Tab-separated table of C-alpha atoms in Angstrom:
chain	number	residue	atom	x	y	z
A	291	MET	CA	-0.167	0.238	-0.236
A	292	LYS	CA	1.091	3.384	-1.003
A	293	ILE	CA	1.383	5.966	0.924
A	294	THR	CA	0.395	9.342	-0.127
A	295	LYS	CA	1.368	13.291	1.100
A	296	LYS	CA	-1.937	12.954	2.937
A	297	ALA	CA	-0.761	10.167	4.900
A	298	VAL	CA	-1.164	11.565	8.681
A	299	LEU	CA	1.217	9.421	11.105
A	300	SER	CA	-0.465	8.908	14.357
A	301	LEU	CA	2.960	8.523	16.776
A	302	LEU	CA	1.771	7.387	20.538
A	303	LEU	CA	4.053	7.357	23.332
A	304	LEU	CA	4.819	5.849	26.323
A	305	GLY	CA	2.637	3.849	28.645
A	306	PHE	CA	2.065	1.565	31.263
A	307	ALA	CA	-1.654	-0.559	32.760
A	308	GLY	CA	-2.195	-2.648	35.873
A	309	THR	CA	-3.121	-5.035	33.449
A	310	SER	CA	-0.640	-8.939	33.516
A	311	LEU	CA	0.484	-10.261	30.432
A	312	ALA	CA	-1.395	-13.523	31.557
A	313	GLY	CA	-4.763	-11.196	29.786
A	314	CYS	CA	-3.003	-10.640	26.092
A	315	SER	CA	-4.223	-12.747	23.487
A	316	GLY	CA	-3.703	-16.783	23.683
A	317	THR	CA	-0.684	-16.311	21.989
A	318	SER	CA	2.710	-18.149	23.529
A	319	ASP	CA	5.132	-15.196	24.012
A	320	SER	CA	7.676	-18.053	23.065
A	321	PRO	CA	8.748	-16.753	19.249
A	322	ASN	CA	7.506	-18.904	16.547
A	323	GLU	CA	5.715	-21.709	18.532
A	324	SER	CA	6.319	-24.165	15.884
A	325	ALA	CA	9.079	-22.668	13.406
A	326	ALA	CA	9.812	-26.023	11.854
A	327	GLU	CA	6.039	-26.495	11.147
A	328	SER	CA	5.434	-23.714	9.055
A	329	ASN	CA	8.457	-24.409	7.039
A	330	GLY	CA	6.730	-27.524	6.414
A	331	GLY	CA	9.012	-29.772	8.648
A	332	ALA	CA	12.094	-28.647	5.927
A	333	ASN	CA	15.615	-26.826	7.372
A	334	PRO	CA	14.960	-24.691	10.067
A	335	VAL	CA	14.995	-20.842	8.375
A	336	THR	CA	17.399	-18.172	8.204
A	337	ILE	CA	16.180	-14.178	8.218
A	338	LYS	CA	18.941	-11.711	7.859
A	339	TRP	CA	19.141	-8.838	9.497
A	340	TYR	CA	20.144	-5.455	8.896
A	341	VAL	CA	22.679	-3.529	11.818
A	342	THR	CA	26.080	-1.571	12.088
A	343	SER	CA	29.316	-3.093	12.853
A	344	GLY	CA	28.991	-1.392	16.613
A	345	THR	CA	25.744	-3.342	16.355
A	346	SER	CA	27.165	-6.501	15.539
A	347	ASN	CA	29.722	-6.774	18.175
A	348	GLN	CA	27.947	-5.735	21.497
A	349	PRO	CA	27.430	-8.737	23.552
A	350	THR	CA	23.804	-8.567	24.218
A	351	THR	CA	23.583	-9.199	20.625
A	352	LYS	CA	25.152	-12.096	20.565
A	353	GLN	CA	22.634	-13.037	24.012
A	354	ILE	CA	19.685	-12.151	21.653
A	355	LEU	CA	20.353	-14.159	18.986
A	356	ALA	CA	21.482	-17.284	20.668
A	357	ASP	CA	18.471	-16.911	23.011
A	358	TYR	CA	15.868	-16.373	19.276
A	359	LYS	CA	17.555	-19.609	17.814
A	360	ALA	CA	16.986	-21.302	21.346
A	361	GLU	CA	13.444	-20.745	21.317
A	362	SER	CA	12.742	-20.626	17.926
A	363	GLY	CA	14.997	-22.763	15.640
A	364	VAL	CA	14.981	-19.491	13.706
A	365	THR	CA	18.673	-18.177	13.098
A	366	VAL	CA	19.001	-14.503	12.220
A	367	ALA	CA	21.966	-14.551	10.419
A	368	LEU	CA	23.553	-10.051	10.941
A	369	GLN	CA	23.734	-8.329	7.708
A	370	VAL	CA	26.669	-5.987	9.102
A	371	VAL	CA	27.317	-2.183	7.665
A	372	PRO	CA	30.704	-1.087	8.789
A	373	GLY	CA	29.664	2.811	10.409
A	374	ASP	CA	27.342	4.369	12.250
A	375	GLY	CA	23.382	4.748	11.514
A	376	GLU	CA	24.018	7.141	8.893
A	377	ALA	CA	26.149	4.853	6.866
A	378	ILE	CA	23.261	2.030	7.170
A	379	TYR	CA	20.828	4.115	5.729
A	380	LYS	CA	22.462	5.117	2.986
A	381	LYS	CA	23.475	1.370	2.847
A	382	ILE	CA	19.464	0.129	3.176
A	383	ASP	CA	18.278	2.912	1.155
A	384	VAL	CA	20.237	1.746	-2.098
A	385	ASP	CA	19.420	-2.036	-1.494
A	386	LEU	CA	15.797	-1.478	-1.084
A	387	SER	CA	15.244	0.640	-3.951
A	388	ALA	CA	16.615	-1.848	-6.310
A	389	GLY	CA	14.666	-4.130	-4.593
A	390	GLY	CA	17.211	-6.368	-2.100
A	391	ASP	CA	15.326	-8.594	0.312
A	392	VAL	CA	17.551	-9.021	3.597
A	393	ASP	CA	14.218	-9.149	5.578
A	394	LEU	CA	14.481	-6.995	9.358
A	395	ILE	CA	15.289	-3.558	9.166
A	396	THR	CA	16.146	-1.488	12.099
A	397	ILE	CA	14.198	1.870	12.731
A	398	GLN	CA	16.022	4.016	15.529
A	399	ASN	CA	13.760	7.403	14.824
A	400	PRO	CA	10.544	8.493	13.611
A	401	ILE	CA	12.096	10.479	10.607
A	402	VAL	CA	13.501	6.782	9.218
A	403	HIS	CA	10.135	4.847	10.114
A	404	ALA	CA	8.348	7.587	7.705
A	405	LYS	CA	10.852	8.061	5.198
A	406	TYR	CA	10.914	3.793	4.231
A	407	ALA	CA	6.667	3.763	4.848
A	408	THR	CA	6.073	6.716	2.616
A	409	ASN	CA	8.841	4.837	0.224
A	410	ASP	CA	6.541	1.451	0.097
A	411	TRP	CA	9.648	-0.600	1.647
A	412	LEU	CA	7.678	-1.997	4.667
A	413	LEU	CA	5.614	-4.846	4.874
A	414	PRO	CA	2.612	-4.424	6.783
A	415	LEU	CA	2.566	-6.250	9.572
A	416	ASN	CA	-1.082	-6.366	11.240
A	417	ASP	CA	-3.073	-9.188	9.156
A	418	ILE	CA	0.026	-11.680	9.563
A	419	TYR	CA	-0.510	-10.972	13.388
A	420	LYS	CA	-4.312	-11.359	12.944
A	421	GLU	CA	-3.807	-14.263	11.806
A	422	GLU	CA	-2.250	-15.768	14.306
A	423	GLY	CA	-4.401	-14.029	17.554
A	424	TYR	CA	-1.713	-11.707	18.860
A	425	ASP	CA	-2.947	-8.756	20.067
A	426	TYR	CA	-0.472	-6.388	19.584
A	427	GLU	CA	-3.085	-3.476	20.372
A	428	ALA	CA	-3.513	-5.382	23.980
A	429	GLU	CA	0.386	-5.137	23.673
A	430	PHE	CA	1.459	-2.168	23.417
A	431	GLY	CA	-1.550	-0.216	23.321
A	432	LYS	CA	-0.709	4.063	22.567
A	433	ASN	CA	2.623	3.479	22.384
A	434	LEU	CA	2.332	1.681	18.285
A	435	THR	CA	3.295	3.897	15.659
A	436	LYS	CA	0.560	3.985	12.911
A	437	PHE	CA	0.547	5.096	9.524
A	438	ASN	CA	-3.115	5.492	7.503
A	439	GLY	CA	-4.578	5.140	10.646
A	440	ASP	CA	-4.150	1.839	11.631
A	441	THR	CA	-0.829	0.273	9.316
A	442	VAL	CA	1.687	-1.001	11.793
A	443	TYR	CA	4.748	-1.921	10.069
A	444	THR	CA	7.196	-2.465	13.796
A	445	LEU	CA	6.370	-2.680	16.974
A	446	PRO	CA	7.943	-0.165	20.000
A	447	ASP	CA	11.080	-2.509	21.669
A	448	GLY	CA	11.195	0.170	23.958
A	449	VAL	CA	10.200	3.469	24.762
A	450	VAL	CA	12.992	6.732	25.010
A	451	SER	CA	11.448	10.027	26.761
A	452	TRP	CA	13.014	13.080	27.601
A	453	VAL	CA	14.818	13.872	30.725
A	454	VAL	CA	16.912	16.038	32.966
A	455	PHE	CA	19.747	14.631	34.203
A	456	TYR	CA	21.615	17.141	36.957
A	457	ASN	CA	24.960	17.715	38.997
A	458	LYS	CA	24.493	17.330	42.406
A	459	LYS	CA	27.834	18.855	43.482
A	460	ILE	CA	27.058	22.052	41.925
A	461	PHE	CA	23.301	22.175	43.091
A	462	ASP	CA	24.990	21.797	46.458
A	463	ASP	CA	27.723	24.152	45.846
A	464	ALA	CA	24.778	26.637	44.882
A	465	ASN	CA	22.717	26.025	47.489
A	466	VAL	CA	20.103	25.192	45.098
A	467	PRO	CA	17.473	22.491	45.970
A	468	TYR	CA	17.722	19.561	43.176
A	469	PRO	CA	15.061	19.904	40.863
A	470	LYS	CA	11.690	17.308	42.015
A	471	GLY	CA	8.608	16.671	39.948
A	472	GLU	CA	6.205	18.442	37.787
A	473	TRP	CA	7.899	22.195	36.863
A	474	THR	CA	8.165	24.926	33.875
A	475	TRP	CA	10.733	25.938	31.689
A	476	ASP	CA	10.642	29.282	33.293
A	477	GLU	CA	11.856	27.421	36.637
A	478	TYR	CA	14.540	25.481	34.852
A	479	ILE	CA	16.025	29.134	33.387
A	480	GLU	CA	15.864	30.621	36.819
A	481	THR	CA	17.758	26.930	38.032
A	482	ALA	CA	19.974	27.494	35.351
A	483	LYS	CA	20.663	31.027	36.341
A	484	LYS	CA	21.712	30.244	39.860
A	485	LEU	CA	24.014	27.416	39.019
A	486	THR	CA	26.062	28.848	35.848
A	487	ASN	CA	29.194	30.188	37.636
A	488	ALA	CA	31.395	31.580	34.503
A	489	SER	CA	34.637	32.036	36.901
A	490	LYS	CA	34.966	28.328	36.946
A	491	GLY	CA	33.412	27.548	33.574
A	492	ILE	CA	30.326	26.299	34.732
A	493	TYR	CA	27.197	26.116	32.698
A	494	GLY	CA	23.405	25.544	34.142
A	495	SER	CA	22.327	24.195	31.357
A	496	SER	CA	23.471	22.093	28.324
A	497	MET	CA	20.946	20.657	25.566
A	498	PRO	CA	22.109	18.937	22.251
A	499	ASP	CA	22.274	20.383	19.199
A	500	TYR	CA	19.320	18.759	17.471
A	501	ASP	CA	16.627	20.054	14.908
A	502	SER	CA	14.171	19.155	17.747
A	503	ILE	CA	15.351	21.791	19.858
A	504	LEU	CA	14.690	24.401	17.866
A	505	TYR	CA	10.864	23.381	17.805
A	506	LEU	CA	10.788	21.902	21.313
A	507	LEU	CA	8.436	24.276	22.372
A	508	ALA	CA	6.060	24.376	19.799
A	509	GLN	CA	5.728	20.517	19.864
A	510	GLN	CA	5.203	20.492	23.362
A	511	ARG	CA	1.810	22.632	22.822
A	512	GLY	CA	1.232	19.973	19.804
A	513	ILE	CA	1.638	22.064	16.842
A	514	ASN	CA	1.558	20.398	13.956
A	515	GLY	CA	4.188	20.893	11.229
A	516	TYR	CA	1.310	20.273	8.476
A	517	LYS	CA	-1.398	22.349	8.038
A	518	ALA	CA	-4.363	20.613	6.956
A	519	ASP	CA	-3.965	20.908	3.356
A	520	GLY	CA	-0.363	19.411	4.094
A	521	SER	CA	1.997	22.816	3.068
A	522	SER	CA	4.220	23.595	6.438
A	523	ASN	CA	2.596	25.383	8.912
A	524	TYR	CA	6.094	26.751	10.507
A	525	ASP	CA	4.926	30.309	9.938
A	526	ASP	CA	2.458	29.413	12.555
A	527	PRO	CA	3.388	31.902	15.748
A	528	ALA	CA	4.903	29.220	18.715
A	529	PHE	CA	8.213	27.902	16.087
A	530	LYS	CA	8.968	31.473	15.662
A	531	GLU	CA	8.404	31.555	19.616
A	532	ALA	CA	10.272	28.444	20.033
A	533	LEU	CA	13.760	29.392	17.906
A	534	GLN	CA	13.922	32.949	19.220
A	535	TRP	CA	13.166	30.954	23.349
A	536	TYR	CA	16.002	28.576	22.501
A	537	GLY	CA	19.077	31.087	20.754
A	538	ASP	CA	17.870	33.367	24.006
A	539	LEU	CA	19.495	30.520	26.247
A	540	GLY	CA	22.815	30.850	25.331
A	541	ASN	CA	23.162	34.273	23.041
A	542	THR	CA	21.153	36.676	25.814
A	543	LEU	CA	21.243	34.577	29.003
A	544	LYS	CA	23.904	32.997	28.890
A	545	ILE	CA	22.913	29.717	31.238
A	546	GLN	CA	24.387	27.107	28.323
A	547	PRO	CA	27.212	27.434	25.382
A	548	SER	CA	25.515	29.852	22.468
A	549	TRP	CA	25.020	27.652	18.922
A	550	LEU	CA	28.290	28.943	17.561
A	551	GLU	CA	30.159	28.440	20.786
A	552	ILE	CA	28.694	24.556	20.373
A	553	LYS	CA	29.897	24.379	17.148
A	554	SER	CA	33.118	26.080	16.268
A	555	LYS	CA	34.427	24.706	19.732
A	556	LYS	CA	33.071	21.237	18.869
A	557	ILE	CA	31.650	20.678	22.253
A	558	PRO	CA	30.482	17.259	21.912
A	559	TYR	CA	26.766	15.851	23.080
A	560	ASP	CA	28.411	13.878	25.716
A	561	THR	CA	30.191	16.879	27.945
A	562	PHE	CA	28.025	17.045	30.360
A	563	MET	CA	29.797	14.470	31.834
A	564	THR	CA	33.079	16.520	32.172
A	565	GLY	CA	30.814	17.539	35.563
A	566	LYS	CA	31.064	21.405	34.235
A	567	TYR	CA	27.301	21.694	33.563
A	568	GLY	CA	24.081	21.889	36.133
A	569	MET	CA	21.691	20.248	33.927
A	570	GLN	CA	21.433	17.987	30.758
A	571	PHE	CA	18.176	17.943	29.094
A	572	ILE	CA	17.921	15.253	26.692
A	573	GLY	CA	16.463	12.077	25.944
A	574	SER	CA	16.869	9.114	28.727
A	575	TRP	CA	18.774	6.645	25.919
A	576	PHE	CA	21.455	9.229	27.549
A	577	SER	CA	21.842	7.021	31.004
A	578	PHE	CA	24.629	5.314	29.741
A	579	ALA	CA	26.474	7.580	30.396
A	580	PRO	CA	26.678	8.129	34.035
A	581	GLN	CA	25.864	4.497	34.825
A	582	ASP	CA	29.657	4.126	33.217
A	583	LEU	CA	32.165	4.770	35.627
A	584	LYS	CA	35.416	3.495	33.265
A	585	SER	CA	34.116	5.407	29.927
A	586	TYR	CA	33.260	8.977	32.173
A	587	PRO	CA	35.044	8.296	35.587
A	588	ARG	CA	34.107	11.171	38.083
A	589	ASP	CA	33.624	12.220	41.304
A	590	TRP	CA	30.113	14.102	41.437
A	591	LYS	CA	26.798	12.551	41.573
A	592	VAL	CA	24.357	12.529	39.154
A	593	GLY	CA	20.273	13.060	39.554
A	594	VAL	CA	17.285	12.572	37.575
A	595	THR	CA	14.118	14.590	36.879
A	596	GLN	CA	11.152	15.063	34.451
A	597	ILE	CA	10.853	17.196	31.921
A	598	PRO	CA	10.081	20.968	32.478
A	599	ILE	CA	6.948	21.908	30.667
A	600	ASP	CA	5.714	25.010	28.755
A	601	PRO	CA	1.944	26.762	30.531
A	602	GLN	CA	0.915	26.354	26.996
A	603	GLY	CA	0.936	22.364	26.448
A	604	LYS	CA	1.782	19.978	29.330
A	605	ASN	CA	3.539	17.269	28.038
A	606	SER	CA	6.446	15.112	27.465
A	607	ILE	CA	8.595	14.534	24.050
A	608	GLY	CA	9.432	11.108	23.658
A	609	SER	CA	10.209	8.417	20.897
A	610	SER	CA	10.542	4.992	20.383
A	611	GLY	CA	12.017	2.683	17.167
A	612	GLY	CA	11.695	-0.847	16.687
A	613	ILE	CA	12.496	-3.635	13.529
A	614	ALA	CA	10.321	-3.331	10.318
A	615	VAL	CA	10.464	-6.183	7.771
A	616	ASN	CA	11.306	-5.646	4.889
A	617	LYS	CA	8.204	-5.747	2.116
A	618	ALA	CA	10.902	-7.915	0.024
A	619	SER	CA	11.288	-10.311	3.012
A	620	LYS	CA	11.143	-13.949	1.519
A	621	HIS	CA	10.628	-15.318	5.561
A	622	PRO	CA	7.752	-11.981	5.753
A	623	LYS	CA	5.991	-14.067	8.816
A	624	GLU	CA	9.521	-15.535	10.722
A	625	ALA	CA	10.556	-12.007	10.217
A	626	ALA	CA	7.167	-10.779	11.805
A	627	ASP	CA	7.658	-13.214	14.657
A	628	PHE	CA	11.602	-11.842	15.834
A	629	VAL	CA	9.834	-8.814	15.395
A	630	LYS	CA	7.520	-9.439	18.061
A	631	TRP	CA	9.671	-11.526	20.199
A	632	PHE	CA	12.201	-8.787	20.225
A	633	ALA	CA	9.720	-6.201	20.973
A	634	LYS	CA	8.635	-8.029	23.738
A	635	ASN	CA	12.370	-9.251	25.099
A	636	ASN	CA	15.005	-6.261	24.385
A	637	TYR	CA	14.670	-4.306	27.093
A	638	LYS	CA	16.013	-7.001	29.318
A	639	TYR	CA	18.876	-7.292	27.450
A	640	SER	CA	19.408	-3.208	27.032
A	641	GLY	CA	18.473	-1.845	30.782
A	642	GLY	CA	15.798	0.593	28.635
A	643	MET	CA	11.898	0.597	29.371
A	644	THR	CA	9.651	-1.299	27.468
A	645	ALA	CA	6.808	0.125	25.348
A	646	GLN	CA	4.795	-2.631	26.445
A	647	VAL	CA	1.495	-1.795	28.289
A	648	ASN	CA	0.034	-4.087	29.929
A	649	LEU	CA	2.688	-4.740	32.591
A	650	SER	CA	1.239	-6.048	36.274
A	651	ASP	CA	2.472	-3.421	38.599
A	652	GLU	CA	5.036	-6.265	39.960
A	653	GLU	CA	6.421	-6.257	36.688
A	654	ALA	CA	6.813	-2.950	35.704
A	655	ASN	CA	8.503	-2.113	39.151
A	656	LYS	CA	11.053	-4.384	38.896
A	657	ILE	CA	11.516	-2.595	35.475
A	658	PHE	CA	12.888	0.237	37.585
A	659	THR	CA	14.678	-1.445	40.021
A	660	ASP	CA	17.070	-2.949	37.839
A	661	MET	CA	17.231	0.406	36.218
A	662	ALA	CA	18.142	2.338	39.231
A	663	SER	CA	20.536	-1.014	39.743
A	664	LYS	CA	22.759	-0.002	37.052
A	665	TYR	CA	23.084	3.899	37.849
A	666	PRO	CA	26.344	3.643	40.942
A	667	ALA	CA	25.438	3.376	44.419
A	668	SER	CA	26.968	6.730	45.718
A	669	ASP	CA	23.964	8.415	43.262
A	670	GLY	CA	21.228	7.451	44.991
A	671	ILE	CA	19.082	7.357	42.308
A	672	THR	CA	16.042	5.195	42.721
A	673	SER	CA	13.389	3.318	41.096
A	674	GLU	CA	10.781	5.669	42.426
A	675	GLU	CA	12.788	8.937	40.927
A	676	LEU	CA	13.234	6.924	37.396
A	677	LYS	CA	9.641	6.135	37.366
A	678	ALA	CA	8.494	9.907	38.357
A	679	ALA	CA	10.821	10.821	35.386
A	680	LEU	CA	10.198	8.506	32.853
A	681	LEU	CA	6.585	7.748	33.066
A	682	THR	CA	5.491	11.219	34.116
A	683	PRO	CA	1.671	10.407	34.612
A	684	ASN	CA	0.857	14.463	34.944
A	685	LEU	CA	2.053	15.229	31.869
A	686	GLY	CA	0.584	14.014	28.717
A	687	ILE	CA	3.020	12.685	25.867
A	688	VAL	CA	4.467	14.087	21.961
A	689	PRO	CA	6.447	12.884	19.567
A	690	GLU	CA	10.174	14.470	19.513
A	691	LYS	CA	10.470	15.848	15.763
A	692	ILE	CA	7.983	16.586	13.102
A	693	THR	CA	8.000	13.848	10.150
A	694	GLY	CA	5.190	13.743	7.585
A	695	THR	CA	5.916	13.854	3.983
A	696	ILE	CA	9.256	15.544	4.756
A	697	PRO	CA	10.826	14.181	7.204
A	698	THR	CA	14.304	14.201	6.792
A	699	GLU	CA	14.591	16.986	4.994
A	700	TYR	CA	12.403	19.025	7.187
A	701	GLY	CA	14.945	18.489	10.116
A	702	ASN	CA	17.875	19.219	7.492
A	703	ILE	CA	15.886	22.626	6.333
A	704	ILE	CA	15.095	24.173	10.021
A	705	LEU	CA	18.764	22.948	11.469
A	706	GLN	CA	20.643	24.657	8.290
A	707	GLU	CA	18.092	27.961	8.326
A	708	GLY	CA	17.880	28.428	11.725
A	709	GLU	CA	21.643	28.209	12.517
A	710	LEU	CA	22.018	31.060	10.815
A	711	TYR	CA	19.362	32.678	13.032
A	712	LEU	CA	21.346	31.294	15.684
A	713	VAL	CA	24.963	32.903	15.159
A	714	GLY	CA	23.154	36.410	14.144
A	715	GLN	CA	23.361	36.247	10.182
A	716	LYS	CA	19.726	36.227	9.597
A	717	SER	CA	17.208	37.826	11.315
A	718	LEU	CA	14.110	36.102	13.112
A	719	ASP	CA	11.745	36.742	10.991
A	720	ASP	CA	13.873	35.930	7.931
A	721	THR	CA	14.613	32.764	9.172
A	722	ILE	CA	11.564	31.605	9.587
A	723	ASN	CA	10.151	33.096	6.148
A	724	ALA	CA	12.972	30.336	4.790
A	725	ILE	CA	11.855	27.604	6.762
A	726	LYS	CA	7.951	27.616	5.571
A	727	THR	CA	9.156	28.636	2.007
A	728	ARG	CA	11.265	25.866	1.381
A	729	ALA	CA	9.698	23.471	3.163
A	730	ASP	CA	6.586	23.837	0.727
A	731	GLU	CA	8.927	23.535	-2.144
A	732	ALA	CA	10.340	20.143	-0.975
A	733	ILE	CA	6.572	18.829	-0.005
A	734	LYS	CA	5.104	20.006	-3.681
A	735	LYS	CA	7.949	17.988	-4.657
A	736	GLN	CA	7.426	14.890	-2.642
A	737	SER	CA	3.937	15.082	-3.956
A	738	THR	CA	5.156	14.996	-7.745
A	739	VAL	CA	7.251	11.849	-6.910
A	740	ASN	CA	3.935	10.428	-5.401
């Protein structure tokens, strides 16, 4: 099914319900319960999975493959692409456009998901799962990403919510209370001001240089990046306000490095671990850094709390990934079964948060207890603190990025034009107009392709 420019991406993330796994459908958790039977008793099936060289070398990856084969009898062979995520998707783009039949494709973020769905490269999983009686709706609920209303191409293998990590030593030295519970961006800024100490080279805040940061406030308010007619909605005042707000943090308030400093000094994404930043606003995936004392030795303690909110949009932001099946796969049922198994079990290997919504309270509590145990004991991070930071039941949830018909192009345009404003080379109004104009041109070009 080809997805047109009018397709609506419904990305709904994060949620726990107090029901038990026993309340799910009658399908067993064991993958492909009868792989040999489905193959007519013939030789066991081998399916291929695109991964980066880094992923292929991880001990957890090898354990995942071994455990899956032990349960299903199906071999998952890695199709390794050297390099990082950008390199792997260049390779996959070429292969899929030429009709390549590697079975499994890792979907790292909503941008990749939307692109591959729009290009009609992915296999819808709805019918396969319904045929076997698997209730994926009950298992993943509002964490499912759907296209054209209800088409599902992948199951979420975890969820990433944005949070604030903070340096307890800097807070203590400034005699500032640790942040806790619901708070606003105004409170975040006031806290960062108190923590910033230029004479000691300490900034109160740090944020990554992602395109989504430039429209963060608009996204939290749930402002769509597209108008009803499919054109760019970047002339909505919320996007202008969001860009100016972010720019002021570094250029005017100076509570964090300016965009120019980040780029000219090549400040890395993990700069918080230098101990010179009071707070780090970033996705929960960053937890690996404070947990790793070998790579990031420190004599200060880390805390974590929930995302600040905008009064006009009490929403957290987040994203999810997963594995999709190539539409040209020669083993679609086996591939779909691995997608299901991986989505259910990946958190056990990664130490992250499952996207399943039908866990019992006991199962959910164990997840957060295990997550807390991965931090150094000296940090004093508890399972309750992590649950409060990640689940944020008092907030709604919205996707972190604009996706839609031109997901990659939209982000690139925002970064390119937004940078000109942030470094003082273009006015705010001219920047917003340029983003709107270029996005409309890209949307129009895409519509002719479809």
